[in-house]
mmCIF file of C-alpha atoms in Angstrom:
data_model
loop_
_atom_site.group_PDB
_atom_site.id
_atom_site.type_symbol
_atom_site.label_atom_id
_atom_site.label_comp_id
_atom_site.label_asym_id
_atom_site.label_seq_id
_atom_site.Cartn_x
_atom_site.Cartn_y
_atom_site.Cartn_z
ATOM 1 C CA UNK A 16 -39.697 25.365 -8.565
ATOM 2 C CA UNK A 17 -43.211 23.834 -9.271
ATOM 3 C CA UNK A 18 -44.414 21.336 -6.729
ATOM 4 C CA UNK A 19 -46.940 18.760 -6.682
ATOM 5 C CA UNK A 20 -49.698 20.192 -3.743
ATOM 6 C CA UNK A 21 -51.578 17.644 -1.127
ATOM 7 C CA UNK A 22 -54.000 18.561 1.534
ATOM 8 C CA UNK A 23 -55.108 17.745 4.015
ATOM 9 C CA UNK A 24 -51.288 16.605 5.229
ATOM 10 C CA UNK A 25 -52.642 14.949 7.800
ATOM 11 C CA UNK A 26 -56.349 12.928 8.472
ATOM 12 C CA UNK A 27 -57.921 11.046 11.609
ATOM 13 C CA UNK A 28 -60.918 10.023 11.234
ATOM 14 C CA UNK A 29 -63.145 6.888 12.636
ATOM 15 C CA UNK A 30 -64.028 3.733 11.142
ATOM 16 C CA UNK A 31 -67.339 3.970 8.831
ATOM 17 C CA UNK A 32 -66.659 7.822 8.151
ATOM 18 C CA UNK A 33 -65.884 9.378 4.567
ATOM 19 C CA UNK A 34 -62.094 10.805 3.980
ATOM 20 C CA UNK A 35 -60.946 12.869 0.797
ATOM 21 C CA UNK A 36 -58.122 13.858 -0.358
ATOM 22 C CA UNK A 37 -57.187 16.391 -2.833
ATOM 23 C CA UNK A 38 -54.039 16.541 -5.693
ATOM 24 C CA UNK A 39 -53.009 19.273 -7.914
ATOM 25 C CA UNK A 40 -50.464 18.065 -10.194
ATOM 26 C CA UNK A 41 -47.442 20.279 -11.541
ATOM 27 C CA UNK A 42 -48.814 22.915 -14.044
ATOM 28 C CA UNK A 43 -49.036 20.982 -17.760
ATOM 29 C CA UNK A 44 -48.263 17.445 -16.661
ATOM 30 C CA UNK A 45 -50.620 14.656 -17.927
ATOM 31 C CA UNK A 46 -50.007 12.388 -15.820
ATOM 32 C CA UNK A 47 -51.259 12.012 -12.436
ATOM 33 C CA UNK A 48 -51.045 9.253 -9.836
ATOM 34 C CA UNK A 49 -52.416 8.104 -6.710
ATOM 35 C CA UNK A 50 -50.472 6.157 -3.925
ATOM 36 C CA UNK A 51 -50.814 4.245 -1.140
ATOM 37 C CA UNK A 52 -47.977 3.331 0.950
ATOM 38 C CA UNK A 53 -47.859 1.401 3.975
ATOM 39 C CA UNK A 54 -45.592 2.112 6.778
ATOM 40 C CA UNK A 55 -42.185 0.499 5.878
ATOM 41 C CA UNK A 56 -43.021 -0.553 2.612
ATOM 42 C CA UNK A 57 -42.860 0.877 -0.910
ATOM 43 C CA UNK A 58 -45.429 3.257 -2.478
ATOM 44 C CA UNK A 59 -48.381 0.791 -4.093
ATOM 45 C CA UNK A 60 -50.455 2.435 -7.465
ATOM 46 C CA UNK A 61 -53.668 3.019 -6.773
ATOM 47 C CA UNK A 62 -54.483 4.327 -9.750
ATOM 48 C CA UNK A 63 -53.535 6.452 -12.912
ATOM 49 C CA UNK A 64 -54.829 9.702 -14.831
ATOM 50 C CA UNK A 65 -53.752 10.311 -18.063
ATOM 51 C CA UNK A 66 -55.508 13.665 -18.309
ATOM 52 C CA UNK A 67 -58.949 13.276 -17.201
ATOM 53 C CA UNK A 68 -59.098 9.385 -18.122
ATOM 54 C CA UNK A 69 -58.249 6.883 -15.886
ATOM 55 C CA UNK A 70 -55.374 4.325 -17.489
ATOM 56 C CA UNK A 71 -55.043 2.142 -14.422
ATOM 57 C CA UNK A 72 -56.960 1.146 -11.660
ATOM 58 C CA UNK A 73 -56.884 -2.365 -11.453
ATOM 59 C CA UNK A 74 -55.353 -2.168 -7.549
ATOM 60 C CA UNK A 75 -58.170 0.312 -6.292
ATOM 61 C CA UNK A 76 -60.814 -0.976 -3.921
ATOM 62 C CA UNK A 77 -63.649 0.023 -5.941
ATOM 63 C CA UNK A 78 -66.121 -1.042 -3.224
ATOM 64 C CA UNK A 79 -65.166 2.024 -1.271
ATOM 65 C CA UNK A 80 -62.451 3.951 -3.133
ATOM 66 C CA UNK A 81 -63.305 6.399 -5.958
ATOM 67 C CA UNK A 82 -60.947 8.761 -7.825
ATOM 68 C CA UNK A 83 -61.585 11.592 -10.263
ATOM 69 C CA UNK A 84 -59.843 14.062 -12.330
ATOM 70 C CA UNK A 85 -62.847 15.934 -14.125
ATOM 71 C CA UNK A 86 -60.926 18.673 -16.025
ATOM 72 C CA UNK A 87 -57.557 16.953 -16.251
ATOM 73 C CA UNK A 88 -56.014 19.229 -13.614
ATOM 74 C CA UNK A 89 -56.344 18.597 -9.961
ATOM 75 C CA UNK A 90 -57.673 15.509 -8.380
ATOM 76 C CA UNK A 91 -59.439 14.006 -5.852
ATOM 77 C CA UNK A 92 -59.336 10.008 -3.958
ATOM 78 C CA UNK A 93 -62.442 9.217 -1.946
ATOM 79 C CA UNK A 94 -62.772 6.812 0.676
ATOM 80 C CA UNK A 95 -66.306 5.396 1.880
ATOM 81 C CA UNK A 96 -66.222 4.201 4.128
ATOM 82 C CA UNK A 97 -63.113 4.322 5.868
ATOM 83 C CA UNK A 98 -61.579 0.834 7.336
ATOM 84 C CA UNK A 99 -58.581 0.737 9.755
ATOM 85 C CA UNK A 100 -56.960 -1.171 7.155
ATOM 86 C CA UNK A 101 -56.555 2.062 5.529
ATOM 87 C CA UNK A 102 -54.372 3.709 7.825
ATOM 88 C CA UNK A 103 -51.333 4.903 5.513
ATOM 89 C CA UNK A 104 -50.091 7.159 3.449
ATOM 90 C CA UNK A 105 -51.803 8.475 0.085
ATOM 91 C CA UNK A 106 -49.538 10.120 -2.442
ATOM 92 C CA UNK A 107 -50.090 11.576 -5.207
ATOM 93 C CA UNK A 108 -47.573 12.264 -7.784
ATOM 94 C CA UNK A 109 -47.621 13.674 -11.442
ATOM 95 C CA UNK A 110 -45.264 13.455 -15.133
ATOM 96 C CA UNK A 111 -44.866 15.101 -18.218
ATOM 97 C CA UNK A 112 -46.090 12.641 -20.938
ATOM 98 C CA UNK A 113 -43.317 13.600 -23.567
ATOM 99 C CA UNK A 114 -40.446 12.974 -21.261
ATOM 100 C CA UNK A 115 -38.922 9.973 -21.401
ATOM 101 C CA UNK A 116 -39.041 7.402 -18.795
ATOM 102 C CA UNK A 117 -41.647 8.468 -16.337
ATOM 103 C CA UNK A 118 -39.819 10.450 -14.145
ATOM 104 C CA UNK A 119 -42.956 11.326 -11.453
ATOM 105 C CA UNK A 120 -42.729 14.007 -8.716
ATOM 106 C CA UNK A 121 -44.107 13.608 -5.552
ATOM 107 C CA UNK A 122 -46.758 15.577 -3.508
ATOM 108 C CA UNK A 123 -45.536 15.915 0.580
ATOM 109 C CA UNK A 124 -48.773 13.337 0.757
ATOM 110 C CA UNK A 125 -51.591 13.033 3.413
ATOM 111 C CA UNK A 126 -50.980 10.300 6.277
ATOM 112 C CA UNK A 127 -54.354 8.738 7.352
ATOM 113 C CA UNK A 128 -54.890 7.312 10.562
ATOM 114 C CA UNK A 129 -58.333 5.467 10.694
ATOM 115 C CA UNK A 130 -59.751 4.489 14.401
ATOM 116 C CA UNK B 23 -43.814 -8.626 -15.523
ATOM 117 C CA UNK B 24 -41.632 -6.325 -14.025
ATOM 118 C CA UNK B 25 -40.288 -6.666 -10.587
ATOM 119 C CA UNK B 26 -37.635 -4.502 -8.139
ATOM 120 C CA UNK B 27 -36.157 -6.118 -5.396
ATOM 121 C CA UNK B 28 -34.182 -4.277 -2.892
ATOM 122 C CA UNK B 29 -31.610 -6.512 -1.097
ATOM 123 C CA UNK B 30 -31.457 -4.917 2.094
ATOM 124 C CA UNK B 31 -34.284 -3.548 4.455
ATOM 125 C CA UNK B 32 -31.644 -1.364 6.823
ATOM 126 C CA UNK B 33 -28.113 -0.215 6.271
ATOM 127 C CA UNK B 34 -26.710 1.393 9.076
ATOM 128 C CA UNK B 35 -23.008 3.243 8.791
ATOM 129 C CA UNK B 36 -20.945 5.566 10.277
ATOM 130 C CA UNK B 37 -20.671 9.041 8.842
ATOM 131 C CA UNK B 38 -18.095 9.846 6.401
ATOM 132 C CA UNK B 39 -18.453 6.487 5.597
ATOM 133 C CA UNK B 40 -19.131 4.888 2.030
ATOM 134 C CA UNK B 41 -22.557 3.153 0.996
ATOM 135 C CA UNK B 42 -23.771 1.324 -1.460
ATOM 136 C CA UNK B 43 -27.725 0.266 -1.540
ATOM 137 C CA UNK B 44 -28.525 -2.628 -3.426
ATOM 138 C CA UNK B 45 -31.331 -2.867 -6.345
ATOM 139 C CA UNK B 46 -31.917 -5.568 -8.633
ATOM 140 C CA UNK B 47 -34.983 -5.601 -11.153
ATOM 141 C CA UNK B 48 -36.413 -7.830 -13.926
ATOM 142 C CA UNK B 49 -38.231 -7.152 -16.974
ATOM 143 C CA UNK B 50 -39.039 -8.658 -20.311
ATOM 144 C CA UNK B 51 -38.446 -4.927 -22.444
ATOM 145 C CA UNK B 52 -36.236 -1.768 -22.103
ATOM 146 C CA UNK B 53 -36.459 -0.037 -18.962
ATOM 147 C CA UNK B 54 -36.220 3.314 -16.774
ATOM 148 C CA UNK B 55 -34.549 2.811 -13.881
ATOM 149 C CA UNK B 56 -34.860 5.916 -10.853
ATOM 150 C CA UNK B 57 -33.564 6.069 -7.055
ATOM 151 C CA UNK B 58 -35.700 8.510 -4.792
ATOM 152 C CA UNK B 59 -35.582 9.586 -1.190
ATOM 153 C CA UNK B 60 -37.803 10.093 1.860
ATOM 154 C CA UNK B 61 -37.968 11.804 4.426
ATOM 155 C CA UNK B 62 -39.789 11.434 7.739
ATOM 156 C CA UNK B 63 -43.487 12.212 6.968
ATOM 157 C CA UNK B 64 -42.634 13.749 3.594
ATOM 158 C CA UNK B 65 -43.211 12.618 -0.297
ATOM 159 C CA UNK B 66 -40.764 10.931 -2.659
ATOM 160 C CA UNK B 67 -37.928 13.062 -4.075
ATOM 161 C CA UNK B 68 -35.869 12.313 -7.363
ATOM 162 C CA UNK B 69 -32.172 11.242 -6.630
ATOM 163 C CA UNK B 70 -31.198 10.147 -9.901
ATOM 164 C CA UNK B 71 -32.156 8.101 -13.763
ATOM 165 C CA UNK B 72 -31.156 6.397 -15.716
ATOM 166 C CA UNK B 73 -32.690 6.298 -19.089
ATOM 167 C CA UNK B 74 -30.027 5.678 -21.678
ATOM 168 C CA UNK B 75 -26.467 6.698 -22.693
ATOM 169 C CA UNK B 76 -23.321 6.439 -19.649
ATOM 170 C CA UNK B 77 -24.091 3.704 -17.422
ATOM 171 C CA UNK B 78 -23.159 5.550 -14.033
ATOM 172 C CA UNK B 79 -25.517 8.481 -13.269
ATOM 173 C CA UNK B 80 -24.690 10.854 -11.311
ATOM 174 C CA UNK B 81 -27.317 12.586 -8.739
ATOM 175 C CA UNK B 82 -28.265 15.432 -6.443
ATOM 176 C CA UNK B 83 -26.356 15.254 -2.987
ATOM 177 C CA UNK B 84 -23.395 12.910 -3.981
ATOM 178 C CA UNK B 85 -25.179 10.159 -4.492
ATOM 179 C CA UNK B 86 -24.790 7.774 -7.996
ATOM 180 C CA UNK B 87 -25.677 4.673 -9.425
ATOM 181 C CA UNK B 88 -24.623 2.287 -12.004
ATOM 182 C CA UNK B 89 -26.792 0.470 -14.705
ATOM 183 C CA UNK B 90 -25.807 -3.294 -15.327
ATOM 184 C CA UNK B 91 -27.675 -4.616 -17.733
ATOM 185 C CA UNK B 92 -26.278 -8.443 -17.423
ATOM 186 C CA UNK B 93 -26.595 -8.284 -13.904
ATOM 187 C CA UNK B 94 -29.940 -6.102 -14.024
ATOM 188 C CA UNK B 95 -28.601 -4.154 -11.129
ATOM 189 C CA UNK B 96 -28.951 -0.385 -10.094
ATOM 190 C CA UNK B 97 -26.705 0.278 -7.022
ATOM 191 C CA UNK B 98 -26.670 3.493 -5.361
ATOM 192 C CA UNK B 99 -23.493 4.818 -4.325
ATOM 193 C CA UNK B 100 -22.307 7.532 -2.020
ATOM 194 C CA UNK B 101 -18.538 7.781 -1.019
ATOM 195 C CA UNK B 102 -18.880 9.330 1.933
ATOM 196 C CA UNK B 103 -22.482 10.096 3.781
ATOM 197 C CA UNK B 104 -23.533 12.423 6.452
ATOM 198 C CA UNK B 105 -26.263 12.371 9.174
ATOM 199 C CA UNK B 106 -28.742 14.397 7.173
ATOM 200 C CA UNK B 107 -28.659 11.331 4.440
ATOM 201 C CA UNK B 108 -30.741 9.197 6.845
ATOM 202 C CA UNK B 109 -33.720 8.484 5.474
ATOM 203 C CA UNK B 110 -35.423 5.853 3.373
ATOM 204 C CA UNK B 111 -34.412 5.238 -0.700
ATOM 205 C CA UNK B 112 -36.812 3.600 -3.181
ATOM 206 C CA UNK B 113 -35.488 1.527 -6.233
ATOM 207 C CA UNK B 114 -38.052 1.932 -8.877
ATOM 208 C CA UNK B 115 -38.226 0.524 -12.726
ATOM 209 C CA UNK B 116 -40.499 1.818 -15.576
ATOM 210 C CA UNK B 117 -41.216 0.312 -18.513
ATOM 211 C CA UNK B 118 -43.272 1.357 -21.348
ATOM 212 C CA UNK B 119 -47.059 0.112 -21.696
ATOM 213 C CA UNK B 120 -49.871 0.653 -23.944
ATOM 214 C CA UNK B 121 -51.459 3.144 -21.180
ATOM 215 C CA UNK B 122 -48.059 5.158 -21.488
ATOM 216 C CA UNK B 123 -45.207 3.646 -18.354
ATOM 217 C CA UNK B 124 -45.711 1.213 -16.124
ATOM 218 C CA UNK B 125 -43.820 1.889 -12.773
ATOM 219 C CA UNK B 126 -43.270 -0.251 -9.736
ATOM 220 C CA UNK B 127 -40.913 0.559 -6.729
ATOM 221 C CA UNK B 128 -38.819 -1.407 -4.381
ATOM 222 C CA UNK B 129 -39.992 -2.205 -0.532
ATOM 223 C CA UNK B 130 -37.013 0.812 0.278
ATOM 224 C CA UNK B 131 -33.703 0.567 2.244
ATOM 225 C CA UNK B 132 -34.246 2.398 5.363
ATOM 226 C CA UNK B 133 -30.259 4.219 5.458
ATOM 227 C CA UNK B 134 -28.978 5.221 9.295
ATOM 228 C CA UNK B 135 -26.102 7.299 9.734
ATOM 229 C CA UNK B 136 -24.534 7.124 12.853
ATOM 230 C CA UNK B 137 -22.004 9.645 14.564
#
């Protein structure tokens, strides 16, 4: 079964420093997205590729968070720099445009711990 | 705008006992509504959707939900649970936008399973 692949899984890094993470979405979906979730709390869009353009990013922190999808394939989130604030989980998850409903499959994600 | 709202933060039951986790929603058009699961340190998996037709769904792992449209309600069911169903479910609604679907998710119901 085709998955949605993360890495790194897991990221500690200092205050000030630069993080990436990397996405590649289920072979032939559209549709990719980028998480954030907070521990205890529901996963919060960061923002969303439909195929190499970006659709939504009205909740990312453009001052230090950039996103790309240059060929409309994989993907990557930057952070620069990194704040503790950040410390969470980043997931990303992709769709297939022509089904109905959105129905988005999740990477395993990469939790970041910022000291 | 669309919102979820999960009723209930924790649910903790005995095995072989039944559950139901609460979701309510609101929104202005037709929706999508989906229940996924997480585990420890992991991403978001599918349980079950609804996106048109019979009102109770029926997922992976015994799990099922009802659509009430007057009451806006999505309640997962499970009749009887086990240990390995602890984990954390996430009520999410999608609605269609000119960018393609709009989806938020709930805050999650952390489910324990005691022995």
């Amino acid at each position: 079964e085709a998955e949605v692949a993360q890495s790194p899984r897991y990221k500690i890094t200092e205050k000030s420093q630069a993080v990436a993470f990397w996405c590649d979405p289920i072979s032939g979906h559209a549709t990719l997205y980028w998480y954030r979730q907070i521990l205890g709390q529901g996963p919060e869009l960061l923002v969303q590729f439909q195929d190499e353009s970006v659709v939504d990013d009205s909740q990312l922190p453009k001052d230090r968070f950039s996103a790309e999808r240059l060929k409309g394939v994989d993907s990557t989130l930057k952070i620069q720099p990194a704040e503790l604030g950040d410390s969470a989980m980043y997931l990303c998850a992709s769709s297939d445009r022509d089904r109905r409903g959105d129905t988005q499959y999740f990477g395993p994600g990469t939790r970041l711990t910022v000291l | 705008a669309q919102s979820v709202t999960q009723l209930d933060s924790q649910v903790p039951v005995f095995e072989e006992a039944p559950v139901e986790l609460r979701c309510n929603y609101s929104s202005s058009v037709s929706v999508y509504l989906f229940w996924y699961v997480q585990y420890p340190n992991q991403g978001l998996q599918l349980l079950l959707k609804y996106l048109s037709g019979s009102t109770l769904v029926k997922g992976i792992n015994g799990f099922e939900a009802e659509f009430n449209k007057s009451q806006t309600s999505f309640h997962l069911r499970k009749p009887s649970v086990h240990i390995s169903d602890t984990a954390e479910y996430f009520c999410a609604v999608s609605e269609e936008d000119t960018g393609g679907f709009k989806t938020i998710f709930g805050a999650g119901t952390r489910l324990f399973v005691k022995a």
